[in-house]
């Protein structure tokens, strides 16, 4: 080899190595910002519910270690589903792909470099916190109702506010609801309302009493948009029962009013399927489940509780939303079919008390269950020191309202079907599955 070529080859080799190294460590502008803008910015921005903004390189760099830790353990973005079992097709899945997680971890481990500033994507369009999330899709709601004002103290334990208001003069005849959304008022109410619901107690023209949820809210939960051709029937007069659970945020929030928005189907439209909205299935009290008294968690223990509910009609489940408190770790719903077959529908294995996420099934994947199906709900609590938010593993824990007490139930979006509707939907699914198979 000629003497002149050696330095040239060396130089080329060094350049190549430098290139590989540069390619190995992702940069903020080219690789990480697109992920943060898409999956984190709506909450991690100055007006969002996240504790810090992650819009600029400086912010992201400062929190790089914690970002890596939260995405690696799949705590952020908040999506606490067990990805190894059950149905995996959800409309509102916000989780990161393995590859995106890898990118963030390699970036943080490689010193969190900025990269070429000109590669930075444009700032994402951030949601206006004063608007309802469903407005983007449905336009403004047909009506809104407000709770009576409540002042949330700066520093206190959890607070509950359960006023009633009248529901009169808002609609003038029975109507079908297409969607609902409940939220605290902008900006501080959004931060103090941990979860809440408002139900309409009403009497129909035959004197039958019933109640329907016209807004359910929990941290991380959006509005409820019913599947196509599905509506919830409400009557023109009745009473609204509010149940609002506030968490103080270190500053007084004066005269807070929760707001529920309702979108209706057109006046003469009768949807094919009638839903009852989100319904509570308890593993902890009443009905055909074990009673609340069954929750007894000894100090330093991991405990499991199961409850069952038999469907007396066929049903379509559009979503599920687990509910436990600080010791909650996992919750699953399984179906035991009349022929004995058992199927895991969904399981949350990374539960966080801070979040009330509704896992909304894709329409074709939503469980379609025959009459006689047994729903088996399994709750796991961790009252040991391994649970990072356990306030005190030395305590006995029983059922109760406070975050330091426990609960065990799951909200499910329920549409009960006639036998004829069930047969039709089952046949439709089979047709779609076969058509998909032919492709
Ligand atoms: C739906 C709103 C929301 C989204 C989306 C979201 N976060 Fe968060 N994040 C929060 C809230 C609220 C908290 C505080 C409560 C908690 O830790 O669960 C938090 C906490 C965190 C923390 C811990 C902060 C601390 O003080 O230790 C990190 C780090 C974080 N988020 C990063 C991210 C990243 C990275 C993404 C996107 C990949 C993301 N988050 C998506 C709302 C959100």
XYZ file of C-alpha atoms and ligand atoms in Angstrom:
482
model
C 0.000 0.000 0.000
C 1.382 3.396 -0.908
C 2.480 5.591 1.942
C 0.197 8.351 0.824
C -2.907 6.172 1.077
C -2.512 5.164 4.733
C -3.343 8.536 6.291
C -6.257 8.851 3.895
C -7.678 5.468 4.922
C -7.151 6.309 8.588
C -8.922 9.604 8.135
C -11.815 7.893 6.367
C -12.026 5.236 9.075
C -12.129 7.871 11.833
C -14.797 9.809 10.009
C -16.822 6.613 9.623
C -16.548 5.819 13.338
C -17.538 9.342 14.279
C -20.517 9.000 11.933
C -21.616 5.746 13.513
C -21.289 7.224 16.999
C -23.321 10.270 16.002
C -25.980 8.021 14.504
C -26.042 5.847 17.593
C -27.017 8.597 19.993
C -30.348 10.078 18.997
C -30.656 13.828 19.350
C -33.361 15.961 20.872
C -34.251 17.917 17.754
C -34.334 15.039 15.265
C -35.474 12.073 17.342
C -36.788 12.903 20.785
C -38.770 16.112 20.256
C -41.119 14.443 17.716
C -42.000 11.832 20.364
C -42.457 14.371 23.161
C -44.550 16.651 20.954
C -46.812 13.823 19.896
C -47.173 11.921 23.159
C -46.355 14.230 26.073
C -46.854 17.885 25.152
C -50.620 18.027 25.577
C -50.086 17.565 29.337
C -46.456 18.690 29.790
C -46.921 22.333 28.763
C -47.414 25.445 30.893
C -51.229 25.091 31.019
C -51.285 21.283 31.145
C -51.867 18.881 34.024
C -48.280 17.540 33.950
C -45.971 18.823 36.709
C -43.471 20.350 34.242
C -43.321 21.563 30.653
C -41.327 19.468 28.172
C -41.450 21.710 25.119
C -37.906 23.031 24.928
C -34.519 21.351 24.794
C -33.578 22.935 28.138
C -36.637 21.446 29.853
C -36.229 18.012 28.303
C -32.521 17.922 29.129
C -33.116 18.885 32.720
C -35.585 16.003 33.198
C -33.818 13.498 30.891
C -33.107 11.005 33.689
C -36.640 11.026 35.017
C -38.127 10.902 31.529
C -36.058 7.781 30.807
C -37.151 6.175 34.061
C -40.873 6.919 33.523
C -40.985 5.725 29.923
C -38.933 2.620 30.623
C -41.343 1.527 33.369
C -44.287 2.470 31.116
C -45.688 4.905 33.652
C -45.572 7.702 31.067
C -47.457 8.387 28.909
C -50.190 7.146 31.274
C -51.322 3.806 29.791
C -51.086 1.106 32.380
C -52.307 -1.860 30.398
C -50.656 -5.279 30.490
C -49.534 -5.686 26.885
C -48.982 -9.422 27.184
C -52.585 -10.562 27.722
C -56.115 -9.665 26.674
C -57.455 -7.475 23.910
C -54.858 -5.021 22.575
C -56.923 -2.898 20.162
C -57.924 0.363 21.831
C -59.155 3.593 20.272
C -57.326 5.771 22.762
C -54.011 3.893 23.080
C -51.383 6.552 23.827
C -48.542 4.183 24.688
C -45.101 4.446 23.090
C -43.715 1.746 20.809
C -40.691 -0.273 21.988
C -38.658 1.609 19.411
C -39.704 5.028 20.707
C -38.823 3.951 24.250
C -35.435 2.734 23.019
C -34.811 6.096 21.329
C -35.497 8.020 24.547
C -33.398 5.683 26.683
C -30.413 5.823 24.298
C -30.693 9.606 24.098
C -30.725 10.014 27.889
C -27.912 7.504 28.415
C -25.838 9.198 25.679
C -25.834 12.549 27.475
C -29.104 13.927 26.089
C -27.546 15.823 23.125
C -29.461 18.618 21.429
C -28.538 17.978 17.778
C -29.033 20.347 14.890
C -31.472 23.100 15.942
C -32.823 23.357 12.401
C -34.114 19.768 12.647
C -36.562 20.716 15.425
C -40.146 20.072 14.320
C -42.665 22.911 14.694
C -44.312 23.267 18.108
C -47.360 21.032 18.331
C -50.779 22.618 18.383
C -51.743 22.478 22.035
C -55.288 21.884 23.208
C -57.101 24.894 24.624
C -57.797 23.809 28.218
C -60.999 25.836 28.345
C -62.540 23.721 25.564
C -64.046 20.271 25.771
C -61.839 17.667 24.108
C -64.764 16.265 22.086
C -65.466 19.675 20.527
C -62.707 19.025 17.996
C -64.658 16.063 16.664
C -68.292 16.980 17.370
C -68.426 20.777 17.440
C -69.867 22.637 20.422
C -72.089 20.607 22.801
C -75.903 20.875 22.671
C -75.997 21.908 26.316
C -73.832 22.181 29.419
C -74.750 21.922 33.107
C -72.704 23.191 36.061
C -72.323 22.032 39.663
C -72.902 24.566 42.442
C -69.665 26.385 43.373
C -67.262 24.924 45.928
C -64.063 26.426 47.297
C -61.234 23.887 47.444
C -58.824 24.595 50.326
C -55.098 24.966 49.619
C -53.945 22.253 51.983
C -56.283 19.587 53.259
C -57.177 15.943 52.858
C -59.273 14.802 49.916
C -62.551 16.674 49.664
C -65.953 15.564 48.400
C -68.669 17.803 47.078
C -72.045 16.197 46.368
C -74.614 18.885 45.519
C -77.820 18.289 43.579
C -79.124 20.628 40.877
C -82.333 20.512 38.857
C -82.520 19.338 35.273
C -85.464 21.254 33.912
C -86.104 23.373 30.865
C -82.977 22.131 29.109
C -84.538 19.641 26.707
C -88.283 19.518 26.047
C -88.758 15.820 25.246
C -86.873 12.528 25.614
C -83.633 12.601 23.637
C -80.768 10.276 22.769
C -77.323 11.319 23.950
C -74.424 10.788 21.595
C -71.541 11.887 23.853
C -70.793 13.390 27.266
C -67.778 15.028 28.853
C -67.217 16.313 32.394
C -64.356 18.543 33.503
C -63.263 21.065 36.083
C -63.288 24.684 35.019
C -60.240 26.176 33.312
C -57.495 26.497 34.489
C -57.341 25.537 38.198
C -60.447 23.369 38.338
C -58.791 20.986 35.886
C -55.998 20.447 38.391
C -58.090 19.903 41.546
C -60.804 17.621 40.158
C -59.364 14.149 40.662
C -62.512 12.397 39.553
C -66.221 12.938 39.569
C -69.517 12.047 38.051
C -72.902 13.545 37.522
C -75.937 11.337 37.089
C -79.403 12.299 35.964
C -82.223 10.783 38.062
C -85.365 10.829 35.988
C -88.834 9.390 35.547
C -90.169 8.363 32.146
C -93.739 8.852 30.863
C -94.729 5.452 32.361
C -93.535 6.519 35.804
C -90.432 4.298 35.690
C -87.461 5.748 37.542
C -83.907 5.358 36.334
C -80.610 7.189 36.360
C -77.979 7.722 33.697
C -74.464 9.211 33.835
C -74.223 12.426 31.887
C -70.595 12.997 32.706
C -67.773 10.995 34.215
C -64.344 12.410 34.762
C -61.054 11.074 36.079
C -57.464 12.213 35.626
C -56.423 11.087 32.158
C -59.939 10.215 31.035
C -61.490 12.007 28.073
C -65.159 12.326 27.151
C -67.483 9.415 26.379
C -68.418 9.194 22.719
C -70.739 6.247 22.201
C -70.122 3.889 19.290
C -71.918 4.624 16.042
C -75.661 4.038 16.114
C -75.605 3.838 19.925
C -77.247 6.367 22.231
C -78.313 6.898 25.834
C -81.934 7.916 26.389
C -82.594 10.817 28.784
C -85.869 12.369 29.941
C -86.619 16.104 29.944
C -86.833 16.623 33.685
C -85.186 15.261 36.744
C -82.399 15.893 39.164
C -78.649 15.977 38.695
C -76.597 14.299 41.418
C -73.000 15.450 41.468
C -70.219 13.489 43.104
C -66.953 15.404 42.875
C -63.691 14.337 44.482
C -61.146 17.138 44.857
C -57.428 16.970 45.668
C -55.998 20.237 47.090
C -53.081 21.671 45.068
C -51.356 23.998 47.519
C -53.411 27.020 46.510
C -57.014 27.955 47.183
C -59.323 27.347 44.228
C -62.338 29.554 44.774
C -65.883 28.814 43.667
C -64.919 25.887 41.510
C -67.717 24.568 39.280
C -67.512 21.333 37.360
C -69.082 21.455 33.901
C -70.722 18.590 32.032
C -71.253 18.885 28.288
C -73.764 16.794 26.360
C -73.999 16.149 22.619
C -77.383 14.877 21.394
C -78.484 12.910 18.353
C -80.818 14.844 16.038
C -84.337 15.220 17.418
C -86.081 12.428 15.516
C -83.227 10.006 15.333
C -83.597 6.715 17.217
C -80.277 4.860 17.414
C -80.291 1.125 16.900
C -78.582 0.381 20.239
C -79.360 1.904 23.596
C -76.494 2.188 26.053
C -76.603 2.790 29.808
C -73.176 4.474 29.660
C -70.448 3.560 32.136
C -71.789 1.186 34.763
C -70.017 0.171 37.951
C -69.174 -3.467 38.562
C -68.020 -3.978 42.078
C -65.779 -6.585 43.513
C -66.107 -4.839 46.848
C -69.761 -4.379 47.714
C -73.316 -5.325 47.049
C -75.025 -7.010 44.151
C -73.817 -10.493 43.462
C -70.269 -9.573 44.440
C -68.566 -9.990 47.827
C -69.250 -7.172 50.266
C -66.992 -4.223 51.016
C -66.172 -5.787 54.378
C -64.173 -8.351 52.443
C -61.399 -5.824 51.876
C -58.920 -6.383 54.680
C -55.270 -5.880 53.810
C -52.879 -6.880 56.592
C -49.621 -4.908 56.953
C -46.907 -5.886 54.445
C -49.275 -8.056 52.408
C -50.200 -8.615 48.775
C -53.876 -9.538 48.504
C -56.168 -10.671 45.701
C -59.946 -10.293 45.602
C -62.322 -11.671 43.000
C -65.928 -10.881 42.235
C -68.301 -12.174 39.577
C -71.297 -10.831 37.753
C -73.557 -12.898 35.512
C -74.943 -11.157 32.415
C -78.707 -11.714 32.308
C -78.804 -10.250 28.755
C -76.291 -10.214 25.889
C -74.016 -7.182 26.067
C -71.377 -5.203 24.234
C -68.629 -3.693 26.396
C -67.113 -0.558 24.883
C -64.615 0.366 27.611
C -63.311 -0.471 31.067
C -61.864 1.759 33.765
C -60.329 0.125 36.860
C -60.744 1.781 40.238
C -58.653 1.115 43.322
C -56.712 3.414 45.627
C -53.088 3.771 46.722
C -52.483 0.053 47.308
C -54.023 -0.937 43.965
C -51.586 -2.719 41.663
C -53.523 -4.747 39.096
C -57.054 -5.422 37.939
C -58.381 -7.680 35.211
C -61.685 -8.577 33.596
C -62.233 -12.029 32.207
C -65.232 -13.563 30.499
C -66.306 -17.107 31.285
C -68.630 -18.051 28.432
C -71.681 -20.283 28.837
C -69.722 -23.113 27.173
C -67.016 -22.838 29.844
C -64.421 -21.161 27.651
C -62.480 -18.488 29.531
C -61.062 -15.344 27.914
C -59.005 -12.488 29.311
C -60.611 -9.258 28.074
C -58.285 -6.679 29.577
C -55.810 -6.280 32.391
C -54.056 -3.325 33.940
C -50.820 -4.395 35.641
C -49.213 -1.048 36.378
C -52.119 0.678 38.128
C -51.554 4.155 39.515
C -53.989 5.712 41.976
C -53.352 9.055 40.360
C -54.973 8.028 37.083
C -58.534 7.070 36.098
C -58.025 5.897 32.551
C -60.855 4.391 30.509
C -59.491 1.782 28.097
C -61.767 2.139 25.056
C -61.926 -0.906 22.819
C -61.760 -0.552 19.044
C -65.269 -1.175 17.760
C -64.520 -4.530 16.104
C -62.586 -5.714 19.163
C -65.114 -4.707 21.836
C -66.249 -7.773 23.808
C -69.586 -9.045 22.475
C -70.896 -11.382 25.148
C -73.834 -13.783 25.147
C -76.432 -14.015 27.901
C -75.121 -16.072 30.789
C -71.508 -14.945 30.467
C -69.790 -14.577 33.835
C -67.622 -11.483 34.220
C -64.778 -12.260 36.596
C -63.043 -9.240 38.102
C -59.725 -9.783 39.849
C -58.090 -7.069 41.930
C -54.559 -7.207 43.341
C -53.363 -4.849 46.071
C -49.816 -4.300 47.225
C -49.609 -3.124 50.835
C -45.843 -3.719 51.037
C -42.930 -1.280 51.020
C -42.295 -2.258 47.364
C -45.293 -0.154 46.368
C -43.714 3.283 45.827
C -46.849 5.241 46.756
C -47.787 3.170 49.802
C -48.098 5.816 52.541
C -47.500 3.257 55.314
C -47.127 -0.516 54.808
C -47.504 -1.076 58.589
C -51.218 -0.196 58.463
C -54.228 -2.477 58.207
C -56.302 -1.213 55.281
C -60.067 -1.620 54.825
C -62.765 -0.311 52.490
C -63.297 3.469 52.512
C -63.555 6.691 50.554
C -60.128 8.185 51.267
C -57.098 7.423 49.106
C -55.525 5.649 52.104
C -58.541 3.312 52.345
C -59.275 0.831 49.565
C -61.837 0.081 46.899
C -62.171 -2.454 44.147
C -64.493 -1.864 41.260
C -64.406 -1.314 37.537
C -66.499 0.966 35.336
C -67.560 -0.573 32.063
C -69.274 1.080 29.113
C -72.314 -1.189 28.738
C -74.735 -1.633 25.876
C -77.257 -4.381 26.602
C -78.641 -6.137 23.540
C -81.706 -8.094 22.566
C -81.037 -11.644 21.379
C -81.801 -10.528 17.853
C -79.281 -7.634 18.040
C -76.681 -9.970 19.487
C -77.128 -12.459 16.637
C -76.922 -9.702 14.059
C -73.748 -8.180 15.541
C -72.124 -11.611 15.867
C -72.890 -12.394 12.231
C -71.523 -9.005 11.192
C -68.269 -9.666 13.053
C -67.875 -13.052 11.430
C -68.447 -11.496 7.995
C -65.864 -8.774 8.622
C -63.353 -11.300 9.961
C -63.844 -13.509 6.893
C -63.539 -10.588 4.498
C -60.303 -9.601 6.286
C -59.026 -13.173 5.938
C -59.647 -13.169 2.176
C -57.452 -10.123 1.543
C -52.441 12.819 30.045
C -51.420 13.728 30.519
C -49.964 13.302 30.452
C -49.291 12.782 29.368
C -49.818 12.481 27.967
C -47.935 12.576 29.813
N -47.795 12.947 31.125
Fe -46.113 12.828 32.259
N -47.161 13.356 33.914
C -48.465 13.779 33.910
C -48.878 14.009 35.297
C -50.239 14.503 35.743
C -47.776 13.689 36.116
C -47.698 13.698 37.642
C -48.379 12.477 38.203
C -47.711 11.181 37.904
O -46.478 11.079 38.070
O -48.399 10.204 37.526
C -46.712 13.285 35.209
C -45.436 12.924 35.605
C -44.367 12.755 34.757
C -42.981 12.615 35.170
C -42.475 12.604 36.599
C -42.230 14.001 37.055
C -41.625 14.020 38.443
O -41.810 15.017 39.123
O -40.979 13.050 38.825
C -42.233 12.492 34.027
C -40.724 12.367 33.942
C -43.144 12.549 32.917
N -44.428 12.712 33.388
C -42.781 12.432 31.582
C -43.694 12.249 30.544
C -43.306 11.908 29.200
C -41.868 11.734 28.722
C -44.461 11.772 28.485
C -44.621 11.379 27.033
C -43.829 10.264 26.551
C -45.561 12.064 29.377
N -45.052 12.334 30.621
C -46.913 12.071 29.012
C -49.280 13.931 32.810
C -49.007 13.417 31.555
